[in-house]
PDB file of C-alpha atoms and ligand atoms in Angstrom:
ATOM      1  CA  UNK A  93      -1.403  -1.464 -16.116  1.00  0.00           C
ATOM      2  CA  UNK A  94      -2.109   1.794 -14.098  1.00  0.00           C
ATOM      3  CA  UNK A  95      -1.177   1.747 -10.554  1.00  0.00           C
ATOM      4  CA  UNK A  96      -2.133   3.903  -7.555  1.00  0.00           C
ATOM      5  CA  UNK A  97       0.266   3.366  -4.413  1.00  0.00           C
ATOM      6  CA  UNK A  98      -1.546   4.711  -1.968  1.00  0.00           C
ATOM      7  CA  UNK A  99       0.237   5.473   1.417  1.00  0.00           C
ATOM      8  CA  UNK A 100      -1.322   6.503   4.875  1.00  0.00           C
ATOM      9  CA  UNK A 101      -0.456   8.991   7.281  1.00  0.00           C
ATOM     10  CA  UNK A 102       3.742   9.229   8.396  1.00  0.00           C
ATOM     11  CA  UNK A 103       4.622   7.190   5.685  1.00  0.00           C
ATOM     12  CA  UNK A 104       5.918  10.858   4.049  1.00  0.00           C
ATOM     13  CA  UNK A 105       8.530  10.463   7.033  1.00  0.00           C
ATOM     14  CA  UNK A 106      10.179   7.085   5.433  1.00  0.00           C
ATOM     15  CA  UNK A 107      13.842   7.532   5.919  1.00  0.00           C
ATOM     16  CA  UNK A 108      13.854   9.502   9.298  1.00  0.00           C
ATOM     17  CA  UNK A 109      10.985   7.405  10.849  1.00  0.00           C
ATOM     18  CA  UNK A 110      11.853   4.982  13.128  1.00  0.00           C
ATOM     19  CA  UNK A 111      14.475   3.519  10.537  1.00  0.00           C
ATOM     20  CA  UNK A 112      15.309   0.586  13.266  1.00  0.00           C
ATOM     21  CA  UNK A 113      11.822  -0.640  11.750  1.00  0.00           C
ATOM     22  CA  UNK A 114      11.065   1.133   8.385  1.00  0.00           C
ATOM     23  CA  UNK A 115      14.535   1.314   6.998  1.00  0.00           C
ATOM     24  CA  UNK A 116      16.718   4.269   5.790  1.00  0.00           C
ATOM     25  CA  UNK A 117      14.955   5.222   2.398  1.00  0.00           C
ATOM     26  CA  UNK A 118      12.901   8.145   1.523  1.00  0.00           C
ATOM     27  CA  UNK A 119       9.150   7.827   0.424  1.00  0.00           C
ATOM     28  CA  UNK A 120      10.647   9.827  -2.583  1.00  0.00           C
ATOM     29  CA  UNK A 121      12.387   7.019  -3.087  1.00  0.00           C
ATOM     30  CA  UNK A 122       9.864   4.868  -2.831  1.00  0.00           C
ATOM     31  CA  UNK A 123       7.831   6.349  -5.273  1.00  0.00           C
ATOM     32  CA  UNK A 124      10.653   6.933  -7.953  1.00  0.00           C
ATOM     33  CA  UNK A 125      11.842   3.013  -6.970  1.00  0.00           C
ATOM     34  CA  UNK A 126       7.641   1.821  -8.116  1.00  0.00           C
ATOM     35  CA  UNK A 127       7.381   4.189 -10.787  1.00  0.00           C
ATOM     36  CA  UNK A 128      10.519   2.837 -12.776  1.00  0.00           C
ATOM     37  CA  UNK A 129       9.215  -1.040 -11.697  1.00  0.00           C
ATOM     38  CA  UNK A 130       6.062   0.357 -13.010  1.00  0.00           C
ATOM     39  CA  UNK A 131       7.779   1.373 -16.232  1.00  0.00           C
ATOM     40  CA  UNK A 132      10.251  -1.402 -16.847  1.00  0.00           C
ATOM     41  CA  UNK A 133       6.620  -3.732 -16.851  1.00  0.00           C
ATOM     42  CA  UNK A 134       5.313  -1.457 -19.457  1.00  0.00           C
ATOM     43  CA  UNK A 135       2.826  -0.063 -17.043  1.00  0.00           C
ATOM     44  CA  UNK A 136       2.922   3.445 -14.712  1.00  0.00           C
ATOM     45  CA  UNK A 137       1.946   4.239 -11.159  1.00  0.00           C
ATOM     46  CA  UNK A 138       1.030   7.248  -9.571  1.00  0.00           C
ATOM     47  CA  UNK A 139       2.199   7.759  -6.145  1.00  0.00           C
ATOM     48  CA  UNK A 140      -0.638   9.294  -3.476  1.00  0.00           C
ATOM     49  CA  UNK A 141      -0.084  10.091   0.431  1.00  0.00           C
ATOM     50  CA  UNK A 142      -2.057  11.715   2.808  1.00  0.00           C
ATOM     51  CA  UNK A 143      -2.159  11.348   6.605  1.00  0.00           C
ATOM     52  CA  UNK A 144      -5.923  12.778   6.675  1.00  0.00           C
ATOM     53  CA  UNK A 145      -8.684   9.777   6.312  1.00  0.00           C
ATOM     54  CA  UNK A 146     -10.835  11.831   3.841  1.00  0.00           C
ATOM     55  CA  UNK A 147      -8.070  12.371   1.188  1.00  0.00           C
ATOM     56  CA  UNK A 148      -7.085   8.525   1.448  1.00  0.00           C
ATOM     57  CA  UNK A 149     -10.924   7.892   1.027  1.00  0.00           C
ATOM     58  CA  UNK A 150     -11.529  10.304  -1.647  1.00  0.00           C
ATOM     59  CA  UNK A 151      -8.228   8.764  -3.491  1.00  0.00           C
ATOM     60  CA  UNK A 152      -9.771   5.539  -3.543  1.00  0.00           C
ATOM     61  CA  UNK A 153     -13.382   6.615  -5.259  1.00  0.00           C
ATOM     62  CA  UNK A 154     -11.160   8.691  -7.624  1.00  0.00           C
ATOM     63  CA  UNK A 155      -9.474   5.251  -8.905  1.00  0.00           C
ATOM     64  CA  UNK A 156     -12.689   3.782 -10.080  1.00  0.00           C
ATOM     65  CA  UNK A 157     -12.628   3.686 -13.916  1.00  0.00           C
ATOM     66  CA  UNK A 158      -8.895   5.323 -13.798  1.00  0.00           C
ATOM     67  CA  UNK A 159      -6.636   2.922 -12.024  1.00  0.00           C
ATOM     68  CA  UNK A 160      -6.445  -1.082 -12.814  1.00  0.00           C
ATOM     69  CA  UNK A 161      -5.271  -1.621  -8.959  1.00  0.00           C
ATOM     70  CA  UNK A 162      -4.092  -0.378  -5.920  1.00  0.00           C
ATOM     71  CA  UNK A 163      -1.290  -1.196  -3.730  1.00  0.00           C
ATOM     72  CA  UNK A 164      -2.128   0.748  -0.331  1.00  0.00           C
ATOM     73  CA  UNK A 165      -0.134   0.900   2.831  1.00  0.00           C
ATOM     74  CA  UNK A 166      -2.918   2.629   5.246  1.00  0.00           C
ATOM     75  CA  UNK A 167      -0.427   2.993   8.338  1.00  0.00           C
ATOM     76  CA  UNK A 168      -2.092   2.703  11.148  1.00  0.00           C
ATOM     77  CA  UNK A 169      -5.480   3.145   9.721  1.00  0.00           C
ATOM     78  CA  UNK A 170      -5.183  -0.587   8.852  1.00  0.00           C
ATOM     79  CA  UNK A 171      -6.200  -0.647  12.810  1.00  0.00           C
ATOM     80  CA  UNK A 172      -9.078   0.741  12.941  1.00  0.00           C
ATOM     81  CA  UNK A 173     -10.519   2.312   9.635  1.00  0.00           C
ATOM     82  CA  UNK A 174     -13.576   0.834   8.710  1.00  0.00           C
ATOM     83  CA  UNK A 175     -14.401   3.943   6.263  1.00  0.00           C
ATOM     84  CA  UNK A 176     -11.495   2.871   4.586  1.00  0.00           C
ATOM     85  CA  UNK A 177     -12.944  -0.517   4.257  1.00  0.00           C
ATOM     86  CA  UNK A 178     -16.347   0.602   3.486  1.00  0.00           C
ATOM     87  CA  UNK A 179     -14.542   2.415   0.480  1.00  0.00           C
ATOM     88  CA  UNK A 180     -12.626  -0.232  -0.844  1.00  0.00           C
ATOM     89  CA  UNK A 181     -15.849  -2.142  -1.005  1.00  0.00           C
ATOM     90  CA  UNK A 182     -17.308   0.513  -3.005  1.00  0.00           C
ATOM     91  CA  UNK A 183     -15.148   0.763  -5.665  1.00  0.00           C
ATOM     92  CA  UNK A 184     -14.594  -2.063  -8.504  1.00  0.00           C
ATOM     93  CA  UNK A 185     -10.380  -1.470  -8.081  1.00  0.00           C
ATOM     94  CA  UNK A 186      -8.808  -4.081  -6.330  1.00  0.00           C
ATOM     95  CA  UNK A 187      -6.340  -3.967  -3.923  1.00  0.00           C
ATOM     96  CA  UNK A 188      -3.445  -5.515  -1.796  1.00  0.00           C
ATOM     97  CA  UNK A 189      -2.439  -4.217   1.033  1.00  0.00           C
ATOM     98  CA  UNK A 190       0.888  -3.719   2.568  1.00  0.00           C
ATOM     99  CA  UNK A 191       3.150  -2.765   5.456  1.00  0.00           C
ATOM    100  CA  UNK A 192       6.700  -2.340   5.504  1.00  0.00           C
ATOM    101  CA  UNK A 193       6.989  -4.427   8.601  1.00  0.00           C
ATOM    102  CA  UNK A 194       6.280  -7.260   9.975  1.00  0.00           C
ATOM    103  CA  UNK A 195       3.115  -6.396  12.074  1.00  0.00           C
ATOM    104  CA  UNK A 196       2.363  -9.696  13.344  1.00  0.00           C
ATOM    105  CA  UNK A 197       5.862  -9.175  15.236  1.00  0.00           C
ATOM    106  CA  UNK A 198       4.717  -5.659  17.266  1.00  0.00           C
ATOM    107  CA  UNK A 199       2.504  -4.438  19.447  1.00  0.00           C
ATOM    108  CA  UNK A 200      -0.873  -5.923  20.081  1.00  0.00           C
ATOM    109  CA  UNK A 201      -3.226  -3.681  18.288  1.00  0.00           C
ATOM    110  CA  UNK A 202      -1.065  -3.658  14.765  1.00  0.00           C
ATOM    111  CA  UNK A 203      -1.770  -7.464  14.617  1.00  0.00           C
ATOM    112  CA  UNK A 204      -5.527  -6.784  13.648  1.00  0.00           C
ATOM    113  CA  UNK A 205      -6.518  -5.058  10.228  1.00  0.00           C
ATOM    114  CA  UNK A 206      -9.699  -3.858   9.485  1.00  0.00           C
ATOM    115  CA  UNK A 207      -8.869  -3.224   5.570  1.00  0.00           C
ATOM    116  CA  UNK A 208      -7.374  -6.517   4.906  1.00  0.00           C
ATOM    117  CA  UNK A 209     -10.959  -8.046   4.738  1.00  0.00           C
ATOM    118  CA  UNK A 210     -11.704  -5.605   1.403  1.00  0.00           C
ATOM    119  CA  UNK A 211      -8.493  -6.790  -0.413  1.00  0.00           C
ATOM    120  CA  UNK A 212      -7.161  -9.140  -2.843  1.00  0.00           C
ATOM    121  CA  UNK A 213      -4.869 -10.039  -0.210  1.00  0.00           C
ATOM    122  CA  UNK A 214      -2.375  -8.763   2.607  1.00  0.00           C
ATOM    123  CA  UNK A 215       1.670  -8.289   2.637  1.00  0.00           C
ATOM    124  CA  UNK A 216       3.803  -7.452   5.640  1.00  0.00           C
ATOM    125  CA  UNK A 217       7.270  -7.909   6.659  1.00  0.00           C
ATOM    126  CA  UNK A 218       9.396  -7.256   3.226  1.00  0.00           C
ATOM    127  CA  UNK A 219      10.042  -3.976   3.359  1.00  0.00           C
ATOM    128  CA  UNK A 220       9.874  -1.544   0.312  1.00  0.00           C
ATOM    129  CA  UNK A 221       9.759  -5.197  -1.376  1.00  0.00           C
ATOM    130  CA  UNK A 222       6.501  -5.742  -0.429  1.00  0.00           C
ATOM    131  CA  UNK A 223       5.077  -3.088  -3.093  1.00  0.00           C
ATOM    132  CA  UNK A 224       6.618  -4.386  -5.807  1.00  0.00           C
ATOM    133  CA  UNK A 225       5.568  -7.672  -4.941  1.00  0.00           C
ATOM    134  CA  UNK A 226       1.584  -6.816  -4.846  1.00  0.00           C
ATOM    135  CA  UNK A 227       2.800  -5.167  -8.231  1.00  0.00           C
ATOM    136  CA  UNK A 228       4.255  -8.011  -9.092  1.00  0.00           C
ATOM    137  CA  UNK A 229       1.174 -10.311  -8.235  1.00  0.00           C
ATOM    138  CA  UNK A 230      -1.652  -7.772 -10.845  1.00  0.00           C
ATOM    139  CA  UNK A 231       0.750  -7.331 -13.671  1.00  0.00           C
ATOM    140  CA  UNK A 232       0.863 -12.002 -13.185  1.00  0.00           C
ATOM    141  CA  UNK A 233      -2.608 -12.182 -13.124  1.00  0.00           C
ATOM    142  CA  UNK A 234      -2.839  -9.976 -16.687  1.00  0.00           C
ATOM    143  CA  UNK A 235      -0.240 -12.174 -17.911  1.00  0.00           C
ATOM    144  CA  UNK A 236       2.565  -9.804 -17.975  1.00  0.00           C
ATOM    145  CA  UNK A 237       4.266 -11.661 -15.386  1.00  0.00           C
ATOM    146  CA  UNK A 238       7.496  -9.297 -13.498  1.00  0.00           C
ATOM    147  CA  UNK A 239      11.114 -10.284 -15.241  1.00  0.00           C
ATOM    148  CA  UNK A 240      12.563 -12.520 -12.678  1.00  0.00           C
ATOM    149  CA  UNK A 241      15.954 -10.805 -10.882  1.00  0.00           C
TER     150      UNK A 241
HETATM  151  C1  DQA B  63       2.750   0.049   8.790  1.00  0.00           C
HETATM  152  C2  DQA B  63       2.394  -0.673  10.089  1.00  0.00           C
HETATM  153  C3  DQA B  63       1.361   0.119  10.883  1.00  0.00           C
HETATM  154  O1  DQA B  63       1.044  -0.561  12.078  1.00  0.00           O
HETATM  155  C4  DQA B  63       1.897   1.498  11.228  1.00  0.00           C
HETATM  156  O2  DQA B  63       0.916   2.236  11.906  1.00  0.00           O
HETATM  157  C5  DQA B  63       2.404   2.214  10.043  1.00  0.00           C
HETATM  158  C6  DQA B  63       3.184   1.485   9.043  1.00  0.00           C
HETATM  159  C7  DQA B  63       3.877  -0.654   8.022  1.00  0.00           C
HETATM  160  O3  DQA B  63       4.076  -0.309   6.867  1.00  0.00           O
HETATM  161  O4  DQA B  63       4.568  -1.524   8.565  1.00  0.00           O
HETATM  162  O5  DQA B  63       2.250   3.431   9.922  1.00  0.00           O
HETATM  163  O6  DQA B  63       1.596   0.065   7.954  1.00  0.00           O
END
């Protein structure tokens, strides 16, 4: 399968952002840790971030006919982005969404998500985890099902 992880704005600052919540490694890390899951599943994914709405939006009409799925963390856009979720909709990609922590837990306003509605479905609270687990969920449903650990 081709993956695109698409990542919102700040989520370039994993590792020195707020680790207390987001933990200690690197979005380079991230994106080498998905790449070799990618690999090791006999698939690849392509690693995207932008903290401008248009890019992420432009990313996600760019994956139609190129990418089998997305895995997108949309930071806080997940709040309030319904362009976002007007381009999900447009595209024939699908996607799971997913945030490092455990939103539901925090403030107010991070318990709503406007994206969630255009997705296969929503993950939150299992850290880096999380990606490989909406990974995890496409390469199942092509019946290439993750080697269990
Ligand atoms: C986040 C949660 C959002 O509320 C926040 O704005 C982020 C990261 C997460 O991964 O937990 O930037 O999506």
């Amino acid at each position: 399968m081709k993956f695109l992880i698409l990542n919102g704005p700040n989520l370039n600052l994993l590792g020195s952002r707020e680790p207390g919540i987001y933990g200690a490694n690197t979005y380079e890390g991230l994106c080498r840790r998905l790449e070799s899951f990618a690999a090791a599943h006999g698939s690849a994914a392509a690693c995207v971030q932008s903290n401008h709405e248009g890019a992420i939006i432009d990313a996600i009409h760019a994956a139609q006919g190129v990418y089998d799925a997305i895995v997108m963390n949309p930071g806080a856009f997940t709040h309030y982005s319904y362009a976002i979720l007007d381009a999900l909709k447009a595209v024939d990609v699908p996607c799971i969404e997913v945030h490092i922590s455990n939103v539901h837990k925090r403030e107010e306003f991070r318990h709503k998500s406007v994206t969630a509605a255009a997705c296969v479905g929503q993950i939150c609270g299992l850290g880096l985890y999380g990606y490989e687990a909406a990974m995890g969920y496409f390469l199942a449903q092509r019946g290439n099902p993750p080697a269990q650990t």
